[in-house]
Amino acid sequence: MKKNWFIIIAGLFMVIGLAACGSSNEDAKSGNEEAGETLVMGTSADYPPFEYIDSAQGEEIIGFDVDIANYIAKELGYNVEIKDMDFSGLITALSSERVDFVLAGMTPTDERKENVDFSDIYYSANHMILSSKDNEMVKPEDLDGAKVGVQLGSIQEDKANELKDSGIDMEIITLNRIPELIQELKSGRYDAIIIEDTVAKGYLESNDDLSGENLPNTEEAGSAVAFPKDSELTKEFNEVIKEMKDNGKMDELIEKWFGQETVK
Ligand code: ARG
């Protein structure tokens, strides 16, 4: 008789135990689903409207790329944590896997492709010469004898070197951050800077003293997401980028941040 009671009580405990276990398992699972895996995004938040801090609005990094990252991550069930660094350090951050992907208005060049993988291009751009209205430079030849600023490690730095090699005698100065380049130009310490038209547009709108002209006959540049070599994320991201182009989300974000439709 005593033994029977023992079995019944033990049985009861087991049932309660299992039930508890079951529910705690479920909690853990749904908790995980909500939390998702966190991907670290590397960027250089000096690049309005792609990624920047609008101090009037707060401390947060906002922009076109940030919206794209959040949309893609949400679709794929990841969280995103943003790491801000100099543009010239992003490729190393990827190859040393300190970040899972880079969204920084980065152009997929052959040289970079030796070290990282790229998604499809999500937005295209061209090189632009920015100068002061009272010392306007509109074509490459105008840069002869000029002091020209570019962002360190950017394809605009490559472009400037290419122009110099082709015989335009200019002094090239590299800086890490775009707002610093704009400052140097505005203060007259540089004669011109070369940046992307998509980014120049915003500065032209808020600075009447500046003038901008696209560099002629240059191959079109564009932005893509960068990943460590052979990352499985490349394919996953490409699927969502395609979906965003098809369902109008990309155009909506372009309109939001650049105020224009895609030119296809
Ligand atoms: N598209 C150019 C490049 O890849 C410039 C990108 C600069 N991006 C930035 N977040 N500062 O070189």
mmCIF file of N, CA and C in Angstrom, residues 47-50 123-130 156 194-204 212-215 220-221 258 260:
data_model
loop_
_atom_site.group_PDB
_atom_site.id
_atom_site.type_symbol
_atom_site.label_atom_id
_atom_site.label_comp_id
_atom_site.label_asym_id
_atom_site.label_seq_id
_atom_site.Cartn_x
_atom_site.Cartn_y
_atom_site.Cartn_z
ATOM 1 N N TYR A 47 27.960 60.027 -43.873
ATOM 2 C CA TYR A 47 27.573 60.000 -45.268
ATOM 3 C C TYR A 47 26.084 60.224 -45.490
ATOM 4 N N PRO A 48 25.615 61.439 -45.194
ATOM 5 C CA PRO A 48 24.182 61.682 -45.394
ATOM 6 C C PRO A 48 23.813 61.649 -46.877
ATOM 7 N N PRO A 49 22.696 61.111 -47.305
ATOM 8 C CA PRO A 49 21.670 60.526 -46.443
ATOM 9 C C PRO A 49 21.801 59.013 -46.270
ATOM 10 N N PHE A 50 22.967 58.416 -46.608
ATOM 11 C CA PHE A 50 23.128 56.962 -46.473
ATOM 12 C C PHE A 50 23.193 56.548 -44.997
ATOM 13 N N TYR A 123 21.743 50.774 -55.302
ATOM 14 C CA TYR A 123 21.547 52.171 -55.693
ATOM 15 C C TYR A 123 22.769 52.672 -56.424
ATOM 16 N N SER A 124 22.567 53.372 -57.534
ATOM 17 C CA SER A 124 23.755 53.788 -58.287
ATOM 18 C C SER A 124 24.047 55.286 -58.148
ATOM 19 N N ALA A 125 25.283 55.638 -58.442
ATOM 20 C CA ALA A 125 25.744 57.012 -58.222
ATOM 21 C C ALA A 125 26.847 57.362 -59.216
ATOM 22 N N ASN A 126 27.211 58.636 -59.257
ATOM 23 C CA ASN A 126 28.306 59.108 -60.115
ATOM 24 C C ASN A 126 29.247 59.996 -59.309
ATOM 25 N N HIS A 127 30.456 60.159 -59.857
ATOM 26 C CA HIS A 127 31.401 61.066 -59.192
ATOM 27 C C HIS A 127 31.033 62.510 -59.473
ATOM 28 N N MET A 128 31.232 63.369 -58.485
ATOM 29 C CA MET A 128 30.950 64.791 -58.687
ATOM 30 C C MET A 128 32.088 65.644 -58.139
ATOM 31 N N ILE A 129 32.407 66.720 -58.877
ATOM 32 C CA ILE A 129 33.375 67.701 -58.371
ATOM 33 C C ILE A 129 32.582 68.767 -57.631
ATOM 34 N N LEU A 130 32.912 68.994 -56.379
ATOM 35 C CA LEU A 130 32.294 70.084 -55.627
ATOM 36 C C LEU A 130 33.337 71.175 -55.471
ATOM 37 N N GLN A 156 36.585 57.478 -54.839
ATOM 38 C CA GLN A 156 36.871 58.845 -55.279
ATOM 39 C C GLN A 156 38.365 59.133 -55.128
ATOM 40 N N ILE A 194 36.103 65.628 -54.427
ATOM 41 C CA ILE A 194 35.360 64.714 -55.298
ATOM 42 C C ILE A 194 34.566 63.773 -54.397
ATOM 43 N N ILE A 195 33.251 63.813 -54.524
ATOM 44 C CA ILE A 195 32.390 62.892 -53.769
ATOM 45 C C ILE A 195 31.274 62.399 -54.678
ATOM 46 N N GLU A 196 30.403 61.555 -54.137
ATOM 47 C CA GLU A 196 29.321 61.027 -54.969
ATOM 48 C C GLU A 196 28.191 62.039 -55.120
ATOM 49 N N ASP A 197 27.590 62.071 -56.315
ATOM 50 C CA ASP A 197 26.508 63.041 -56.558
ATOM 51 C C ASP A 197 25.337 62.857 -55.585
ATOM 52 N N THR A 198 25.050 61.612 -55.211
ATOM 53 C CA THR A 198 23.923 61.341 -54.307
ATOM 54 C C THR A 198 24.122 61.998 -52.943
ATOM 55 N N VAL A 199 25.388 62.103 -52.537
ATOM 56 C CA VAL A 199 25.712 62.694 -51.245
ATOM 57 C C VAL A 199 25.921 64.208 -51.403
ATOM 58 N N ALA A 200 26.506 64.597 -52.554
ATOM 59 C CA ALA A 200 26.756 66.012 -52.829
ATOM 60 C C ALA A 200 25.450 66.800 -52.844
ATOM 61 N N LYS A 201 24.420 66.173 -53.376
ATOM 62 C CA LYS A 201 23.121 66.841 -53.536
ATOM 63 C C LYS A 201 22.648 67.495 -52.231
ATOM 64 N N GLY A 202 22.716 66.754 -51.144
ATOM 65 C CA GLY A 202 22.271 67.278 -49.856
ATOM 66 C C GLY A 202 23.094 68.479 -49.421
ATOM 67 N N TYR A 203 24.417 68.400 -49.621
ATOM 68 C CA TYR A 203 25.284 69.508 -49.232
ATOM 69 C C TYR A 203 25.048 70.718 -50.122
ATOM 70 N N LEU A 204 24.758 70.471 -51.400
ATOM 71 C CA LEU A 204 24.497 71.589 -52.318
ATOM 72 C C LEU A 204 23.219 72.319 -51.917
ATOM 73 N N GLY A 212 28.312 72.113 -57.890
ATOM 74 C CA GLY A 212 28.647 70.716 -58.166
ATOM 75 C C GLY A 212 28.490 70.371 -59.633
ATOM 76 N N GLU A 213 29.409 69.564 -60.138
ATOM 77 C CA GLU A 213 29.338 69.143 -61.536
ATOM 78 C C GLU A 213 29.780 67.688 -61.635
ATOM 79 N N ASN A 214 28.977 66.877 -62.321
ATOM 80 C CA ASN A 214 29.350 65.470 -62.478
ATOM 81 C C ASN A 214 30.596 65.330 -63.337
ATOM 82 N N LEU A 215 31.450 64.391 -62.977
ATOM 83 C CA LEU A 215 32.620 64.116 -63.798
ATOM 84 C C LEU A 215 32.134 63.419 -65.065
ATOM 85 N N GLU A 220 29.711 54.286 -64.116
ATOM 86 C CA GLU A 220 28.779 54.517 -63.027
ATOM 87 C C GLU A 220 29.219 53.749 -61.772
ATOM 88 N N ALA A 221 29.123 54.404 -60.635
ATOM 89 C CA ALA A 221 29.414 53.720 -59.376
ATOM 90 C C ALA A 221 28.088 53.368 -58.724
ATOM 91 N N PHE A 258 16.277 60.469 -50.669
ATOM 92 C CA PHE A 258 16.891 61.264 -51.750
ATOM 93 C C PHE A 258 15.854 62.137 -52.452
ATOM 94 N N GLN A 260 13.721 61.372 -54.795
ATOM 95 C CA GLN A 260 13.618 61.157 -56.239
ATOM 96 C C GLN A 260 13.340 59.687 -56.537
#
